JSON list of C-alpha atoms in Angstrom, two decimals:
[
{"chain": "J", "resi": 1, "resn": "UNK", "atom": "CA", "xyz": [24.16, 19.35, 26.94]},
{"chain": "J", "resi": 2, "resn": "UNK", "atom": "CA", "xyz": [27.26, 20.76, 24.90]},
{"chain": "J", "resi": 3, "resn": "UNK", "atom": "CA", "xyz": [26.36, 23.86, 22.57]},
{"chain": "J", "resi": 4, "resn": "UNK", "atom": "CA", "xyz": [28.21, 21.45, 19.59]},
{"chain": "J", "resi": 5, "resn": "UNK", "atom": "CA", "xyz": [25.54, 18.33, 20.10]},
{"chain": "J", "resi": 6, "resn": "UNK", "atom": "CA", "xyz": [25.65, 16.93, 16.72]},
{"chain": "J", "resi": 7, "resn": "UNK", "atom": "CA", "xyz": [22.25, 16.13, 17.67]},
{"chain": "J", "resi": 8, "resn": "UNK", "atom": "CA", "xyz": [20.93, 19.28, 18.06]},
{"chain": "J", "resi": 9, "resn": "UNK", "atom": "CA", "xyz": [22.08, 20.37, 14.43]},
{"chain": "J", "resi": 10, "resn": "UNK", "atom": "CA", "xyz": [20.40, 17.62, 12.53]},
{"chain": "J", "resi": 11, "resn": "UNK", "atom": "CA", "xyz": [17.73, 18.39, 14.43]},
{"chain": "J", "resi": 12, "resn": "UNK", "atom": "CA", "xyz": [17.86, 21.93, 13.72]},
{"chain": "J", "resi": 13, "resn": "UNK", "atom": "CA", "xyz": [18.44, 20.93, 10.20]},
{"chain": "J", "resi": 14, "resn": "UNK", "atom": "CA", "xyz": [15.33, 18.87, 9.81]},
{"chain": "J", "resi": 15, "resn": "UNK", "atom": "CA", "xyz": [13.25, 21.41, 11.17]},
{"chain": "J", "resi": 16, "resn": "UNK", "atom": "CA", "xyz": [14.19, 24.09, 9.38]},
{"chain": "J", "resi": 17, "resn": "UNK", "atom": "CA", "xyz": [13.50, 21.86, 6.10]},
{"chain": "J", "resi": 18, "resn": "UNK", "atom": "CA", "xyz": [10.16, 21.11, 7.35]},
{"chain": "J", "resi": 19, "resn": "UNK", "atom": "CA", "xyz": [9.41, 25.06, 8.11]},
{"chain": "J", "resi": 20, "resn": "UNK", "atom": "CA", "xyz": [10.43, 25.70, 4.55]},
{"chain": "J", "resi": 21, "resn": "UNK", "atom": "CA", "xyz": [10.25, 23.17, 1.72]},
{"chain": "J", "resi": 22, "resn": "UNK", "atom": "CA", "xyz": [12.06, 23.20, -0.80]},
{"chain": "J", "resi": 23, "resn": "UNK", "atom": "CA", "xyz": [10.05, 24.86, -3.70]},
{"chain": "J", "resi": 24, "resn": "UNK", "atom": "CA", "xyz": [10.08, 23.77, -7.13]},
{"chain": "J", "resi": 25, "resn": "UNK", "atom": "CA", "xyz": [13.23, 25.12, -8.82]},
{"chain": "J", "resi": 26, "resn": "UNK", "atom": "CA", "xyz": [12.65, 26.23, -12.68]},
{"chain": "J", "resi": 27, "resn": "UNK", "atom": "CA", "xyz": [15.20, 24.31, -15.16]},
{"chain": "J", "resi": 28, "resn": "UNK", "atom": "CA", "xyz": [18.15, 26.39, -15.83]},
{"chain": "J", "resi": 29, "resn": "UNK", "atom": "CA", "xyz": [18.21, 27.78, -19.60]},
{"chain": "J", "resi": 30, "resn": "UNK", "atom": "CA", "xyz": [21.48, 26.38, -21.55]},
{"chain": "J", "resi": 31, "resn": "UNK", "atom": "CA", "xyz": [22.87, 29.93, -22.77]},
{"chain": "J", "resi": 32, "resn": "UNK", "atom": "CA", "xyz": [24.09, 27.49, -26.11]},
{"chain": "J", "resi": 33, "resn": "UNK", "atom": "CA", "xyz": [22.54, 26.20, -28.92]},
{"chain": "J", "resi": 34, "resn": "UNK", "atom": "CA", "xyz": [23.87, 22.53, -27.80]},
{"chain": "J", "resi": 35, "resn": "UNK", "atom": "CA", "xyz": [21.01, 19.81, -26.97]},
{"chain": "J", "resi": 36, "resn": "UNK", "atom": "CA", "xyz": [21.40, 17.29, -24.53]},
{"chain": "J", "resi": 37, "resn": "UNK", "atom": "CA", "xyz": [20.83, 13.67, -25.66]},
{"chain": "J", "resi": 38, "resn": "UNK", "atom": "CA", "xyz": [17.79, 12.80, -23.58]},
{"chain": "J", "resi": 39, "resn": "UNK", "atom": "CA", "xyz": [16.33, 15.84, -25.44]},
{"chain": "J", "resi": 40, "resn": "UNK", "atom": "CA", "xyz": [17.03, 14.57, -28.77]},
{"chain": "J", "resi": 41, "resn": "UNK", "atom": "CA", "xyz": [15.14, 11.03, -28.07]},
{"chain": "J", "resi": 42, "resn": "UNK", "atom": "CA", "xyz": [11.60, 11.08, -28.52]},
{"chain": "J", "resi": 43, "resn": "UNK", "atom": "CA", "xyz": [9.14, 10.16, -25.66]},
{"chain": "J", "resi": 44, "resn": "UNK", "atom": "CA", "xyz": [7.99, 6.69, -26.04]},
{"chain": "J", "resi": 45, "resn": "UNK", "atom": "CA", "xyz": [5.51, 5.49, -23.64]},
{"chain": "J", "resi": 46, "resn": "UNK", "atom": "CA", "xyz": [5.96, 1.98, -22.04]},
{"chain": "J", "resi": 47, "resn": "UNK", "atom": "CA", "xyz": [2.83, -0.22, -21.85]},
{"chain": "J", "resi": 48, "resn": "UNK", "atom": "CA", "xyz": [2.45, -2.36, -18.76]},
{"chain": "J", "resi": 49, "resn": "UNK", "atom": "CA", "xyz": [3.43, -5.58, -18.64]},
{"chain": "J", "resi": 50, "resn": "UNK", "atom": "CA", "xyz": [0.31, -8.17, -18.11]},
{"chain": "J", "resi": 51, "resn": "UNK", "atom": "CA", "xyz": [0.21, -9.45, -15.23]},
{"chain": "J", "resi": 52, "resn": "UNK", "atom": "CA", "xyz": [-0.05, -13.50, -15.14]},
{"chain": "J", "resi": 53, "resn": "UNK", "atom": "CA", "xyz": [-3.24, -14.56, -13.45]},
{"chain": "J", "resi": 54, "resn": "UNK", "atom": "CA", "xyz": [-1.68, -18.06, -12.31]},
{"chain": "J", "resi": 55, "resn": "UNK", "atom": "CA", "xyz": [0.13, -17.52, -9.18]},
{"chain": "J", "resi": 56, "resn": "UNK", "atom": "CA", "xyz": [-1.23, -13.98, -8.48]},
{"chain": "J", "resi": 57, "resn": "UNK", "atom": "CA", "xyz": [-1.81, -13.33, -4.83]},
{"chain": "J", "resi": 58, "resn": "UNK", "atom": "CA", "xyz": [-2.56, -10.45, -2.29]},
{"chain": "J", "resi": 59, "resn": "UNK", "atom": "CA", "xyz": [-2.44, -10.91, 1.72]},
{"chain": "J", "resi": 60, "resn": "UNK", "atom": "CA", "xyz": [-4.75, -9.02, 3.34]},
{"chain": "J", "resi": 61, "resn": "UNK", "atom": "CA", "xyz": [-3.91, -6.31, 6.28]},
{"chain": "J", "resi": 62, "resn": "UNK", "atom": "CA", "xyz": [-3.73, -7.30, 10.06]},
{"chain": "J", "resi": 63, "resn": "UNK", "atom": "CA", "xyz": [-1.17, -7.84, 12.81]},
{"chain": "J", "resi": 64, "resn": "UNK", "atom": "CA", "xyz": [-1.85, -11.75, 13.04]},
{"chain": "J", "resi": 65, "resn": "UNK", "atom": "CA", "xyz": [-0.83, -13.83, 10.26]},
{"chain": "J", "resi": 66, "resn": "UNK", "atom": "CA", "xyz": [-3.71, -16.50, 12.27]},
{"chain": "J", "resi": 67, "resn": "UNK", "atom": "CA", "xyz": [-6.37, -14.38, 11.08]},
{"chain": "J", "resi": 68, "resn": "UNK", "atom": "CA", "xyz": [-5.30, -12.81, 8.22]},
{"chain": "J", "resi": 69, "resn": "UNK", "atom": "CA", "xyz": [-6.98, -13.58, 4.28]},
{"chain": "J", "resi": 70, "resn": "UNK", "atom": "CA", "xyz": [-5.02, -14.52, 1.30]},
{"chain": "J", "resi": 71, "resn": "UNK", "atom": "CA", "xyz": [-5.90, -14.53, -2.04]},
{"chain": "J", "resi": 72, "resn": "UNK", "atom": "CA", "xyz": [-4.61, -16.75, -4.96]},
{"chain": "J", "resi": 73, "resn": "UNK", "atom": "CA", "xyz": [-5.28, -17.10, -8.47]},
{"chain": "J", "resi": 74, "resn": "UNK", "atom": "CA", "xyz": [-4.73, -21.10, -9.50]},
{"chain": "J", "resi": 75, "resn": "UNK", "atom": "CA", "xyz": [-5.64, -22.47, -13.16]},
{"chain": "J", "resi": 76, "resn": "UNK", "atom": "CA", "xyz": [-7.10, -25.42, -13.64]},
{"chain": "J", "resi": 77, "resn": "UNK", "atom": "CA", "xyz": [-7.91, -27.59, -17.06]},
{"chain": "J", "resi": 78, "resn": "UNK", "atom": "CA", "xyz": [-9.05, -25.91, -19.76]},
{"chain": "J", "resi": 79, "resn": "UNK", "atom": "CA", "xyz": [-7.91, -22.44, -19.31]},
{"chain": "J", "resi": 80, "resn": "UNK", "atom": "CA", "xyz": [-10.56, -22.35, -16.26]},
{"chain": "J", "resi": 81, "resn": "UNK", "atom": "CA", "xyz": [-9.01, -20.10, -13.31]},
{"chain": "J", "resi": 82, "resn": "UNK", "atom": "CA", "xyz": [-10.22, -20.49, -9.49]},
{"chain": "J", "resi": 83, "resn": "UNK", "atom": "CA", "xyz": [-9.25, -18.12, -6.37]},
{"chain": "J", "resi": 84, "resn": "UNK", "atom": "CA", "xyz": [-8.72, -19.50, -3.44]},
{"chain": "J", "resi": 85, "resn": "UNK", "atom": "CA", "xyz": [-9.11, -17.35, -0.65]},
{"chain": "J", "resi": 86, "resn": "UNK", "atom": "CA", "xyz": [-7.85, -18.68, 3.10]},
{"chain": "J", "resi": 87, "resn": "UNK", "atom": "CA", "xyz": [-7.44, -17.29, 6.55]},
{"chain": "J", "resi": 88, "resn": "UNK", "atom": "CA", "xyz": [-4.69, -18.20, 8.35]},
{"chain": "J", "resi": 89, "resn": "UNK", "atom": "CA", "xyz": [-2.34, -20.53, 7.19]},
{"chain": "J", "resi": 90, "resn": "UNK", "atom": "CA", "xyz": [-3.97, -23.63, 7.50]},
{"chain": "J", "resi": 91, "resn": "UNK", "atom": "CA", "xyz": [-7.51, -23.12, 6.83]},
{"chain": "J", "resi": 92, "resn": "UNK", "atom": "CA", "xyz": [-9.42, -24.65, 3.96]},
{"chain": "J", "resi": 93, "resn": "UNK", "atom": "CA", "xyz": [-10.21, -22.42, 1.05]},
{"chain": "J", "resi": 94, "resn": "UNK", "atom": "CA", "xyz": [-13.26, -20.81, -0.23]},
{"chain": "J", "resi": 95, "resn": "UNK", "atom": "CA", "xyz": [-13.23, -20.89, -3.96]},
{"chain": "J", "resi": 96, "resn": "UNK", "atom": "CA", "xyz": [-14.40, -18.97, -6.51]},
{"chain": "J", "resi": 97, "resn": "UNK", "atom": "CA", "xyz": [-14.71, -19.56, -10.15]},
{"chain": "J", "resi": 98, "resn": "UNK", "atom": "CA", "xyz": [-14.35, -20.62, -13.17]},
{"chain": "J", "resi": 99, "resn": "UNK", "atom": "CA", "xyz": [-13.21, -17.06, -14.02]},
{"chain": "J", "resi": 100, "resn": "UNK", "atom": "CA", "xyz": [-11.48, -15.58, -17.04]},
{"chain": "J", "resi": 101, "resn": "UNK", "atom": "CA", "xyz": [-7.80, -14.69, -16.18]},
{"chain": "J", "resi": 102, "resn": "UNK", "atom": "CA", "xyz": [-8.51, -10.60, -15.98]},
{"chain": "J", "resi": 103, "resn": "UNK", "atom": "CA", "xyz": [-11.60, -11.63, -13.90]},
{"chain": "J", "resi": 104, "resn": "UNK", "atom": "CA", "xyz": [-9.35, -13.45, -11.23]},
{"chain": "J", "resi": 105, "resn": "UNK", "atom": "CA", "xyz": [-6.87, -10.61, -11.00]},
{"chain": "J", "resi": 106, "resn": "UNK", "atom": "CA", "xyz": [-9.65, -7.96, -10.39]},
{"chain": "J", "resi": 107, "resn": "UNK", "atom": "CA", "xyz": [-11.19, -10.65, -7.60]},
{"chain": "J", "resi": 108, "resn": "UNK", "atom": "CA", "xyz": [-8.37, -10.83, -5.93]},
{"chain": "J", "resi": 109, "resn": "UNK", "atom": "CA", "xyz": [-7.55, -6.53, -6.18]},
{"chain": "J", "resi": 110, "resn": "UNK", "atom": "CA", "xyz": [-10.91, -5.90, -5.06]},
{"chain": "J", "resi": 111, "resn": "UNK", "atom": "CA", "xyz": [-10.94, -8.46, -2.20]},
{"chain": "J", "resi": 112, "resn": "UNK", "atom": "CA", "xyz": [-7.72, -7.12, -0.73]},
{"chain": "J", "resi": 113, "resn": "UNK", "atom": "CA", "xyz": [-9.29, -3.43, -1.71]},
{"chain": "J", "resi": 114, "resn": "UNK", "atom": "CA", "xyz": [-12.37, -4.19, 0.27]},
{"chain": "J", "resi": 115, "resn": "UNK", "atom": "CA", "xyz": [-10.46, -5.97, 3.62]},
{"chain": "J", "resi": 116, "resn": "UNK", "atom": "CA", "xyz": [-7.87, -3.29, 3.75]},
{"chain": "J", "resi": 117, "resn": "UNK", "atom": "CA", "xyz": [-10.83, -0.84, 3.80]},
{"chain": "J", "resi": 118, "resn": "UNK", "atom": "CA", "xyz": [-12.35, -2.70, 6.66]},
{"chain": "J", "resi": 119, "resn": "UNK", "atom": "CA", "xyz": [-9.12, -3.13, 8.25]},
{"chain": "J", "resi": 120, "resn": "UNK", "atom": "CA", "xyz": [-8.69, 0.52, 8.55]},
{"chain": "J", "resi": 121, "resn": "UNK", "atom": "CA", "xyz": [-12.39, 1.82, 9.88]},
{"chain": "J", "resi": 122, "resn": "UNK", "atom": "CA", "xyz": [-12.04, -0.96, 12.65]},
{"chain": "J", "resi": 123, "resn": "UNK", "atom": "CA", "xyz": [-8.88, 0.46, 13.57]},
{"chain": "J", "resi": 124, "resn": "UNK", "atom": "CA", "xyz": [-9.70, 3.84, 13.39]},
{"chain": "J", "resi": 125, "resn": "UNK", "atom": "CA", "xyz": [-12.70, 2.73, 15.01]},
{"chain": "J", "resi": 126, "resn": "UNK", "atom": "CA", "xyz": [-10.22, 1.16, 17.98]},
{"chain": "J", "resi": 127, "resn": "UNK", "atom": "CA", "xyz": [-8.31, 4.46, 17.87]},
{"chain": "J", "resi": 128, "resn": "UNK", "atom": "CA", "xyz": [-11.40, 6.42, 18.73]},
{"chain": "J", "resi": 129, "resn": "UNK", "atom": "CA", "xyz": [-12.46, 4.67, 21.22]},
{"chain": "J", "resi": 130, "resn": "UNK", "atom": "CA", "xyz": [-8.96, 4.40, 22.45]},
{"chain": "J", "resi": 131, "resn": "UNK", "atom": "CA", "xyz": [-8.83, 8.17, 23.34]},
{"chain": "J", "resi": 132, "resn": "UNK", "atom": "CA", "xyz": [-12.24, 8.46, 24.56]},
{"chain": "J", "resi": 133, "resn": "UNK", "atom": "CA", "xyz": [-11.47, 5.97, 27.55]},
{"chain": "J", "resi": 134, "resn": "UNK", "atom": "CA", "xyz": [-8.01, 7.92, 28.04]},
{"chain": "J", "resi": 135, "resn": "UNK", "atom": "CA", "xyz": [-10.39, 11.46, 28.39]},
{"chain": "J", "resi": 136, "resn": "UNK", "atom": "CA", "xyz": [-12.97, 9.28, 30.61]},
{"chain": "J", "resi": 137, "resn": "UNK", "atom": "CA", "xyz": [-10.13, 8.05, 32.94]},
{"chain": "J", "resi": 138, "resn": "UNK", "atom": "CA", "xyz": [-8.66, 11.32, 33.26]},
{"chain": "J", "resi": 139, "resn": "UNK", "atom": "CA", "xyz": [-11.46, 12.64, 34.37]},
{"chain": "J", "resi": 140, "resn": "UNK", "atom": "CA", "xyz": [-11.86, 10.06, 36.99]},
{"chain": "J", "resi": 141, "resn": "UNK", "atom": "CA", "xyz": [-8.14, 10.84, 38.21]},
{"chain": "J", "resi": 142, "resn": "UNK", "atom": "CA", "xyz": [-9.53, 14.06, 38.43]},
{"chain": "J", "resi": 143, "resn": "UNK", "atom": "CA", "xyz": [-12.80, 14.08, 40.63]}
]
């Protein structure tokens, strides 16, 4: 390998930014009496958009879209709101309602809250006993 690798200096670069982040650098002090324009505006915070129920949906974690849940908000007559929730892509769904529109949209959150939870202790889950057999079959390989 050539001393000048390009290579070797971006990686020399991104290890010496990882050794020593960057700290927090204080605003320099105009030495005039001048304001910028952002300074002069006031601070006005911005409220959320709502979010429309109809039409929400979340997908739920996995590497299969066969087995994997999705969650939709659908209204029906009189204002009444339903979640289906499917597996898959051509499963029948499992509803729930009538629910209020702010009722549907915390469903479907907590749903997808609750499956990407479970998602990720089976997989960690996997992982663990992933290594375990690696440290049981080296020590097989070793006797």
């Amino acid at each position: 390998m050539n001393q000048s690798d390009p290579t070797d200096h971006a990686l020399a670069a991104i290890a010496s930014i990882l050794d020593h982040p960057e700290t927090q650098r204080e605003p320099e002090i105009s030495a005039g009496p001048e304001k910028s324009a952002v300074e002069d505006r006031p601070v006005v915070p911005v409220a959320p958009e709502p979010i429309e129920a109809e039409g929400y949906s979340k997908i739920g974690p996995g590497p299969m879209a066969a087995i994997r849940f999705r969650w939709t908000v659908r209204r029906e007559a009189n204002d009444e709101y339903f979640v289906d929730e499917t597996i898959g892509e051509n499963s029948a769904p499992v509803v729930s309602g009538p629910l209020a529109p702010d009722e549907a949209i915390r469903f479907v959150d907590n749903r997808a809250s609750e499956a990407r939870q479970r998602f990720e202790q089976i997989r960690s889950e996997m992982s663990g006993r992933a290594a375990a057999a690696n440290l049981v079959r080296k020590d097989v390989g070793e006797m």
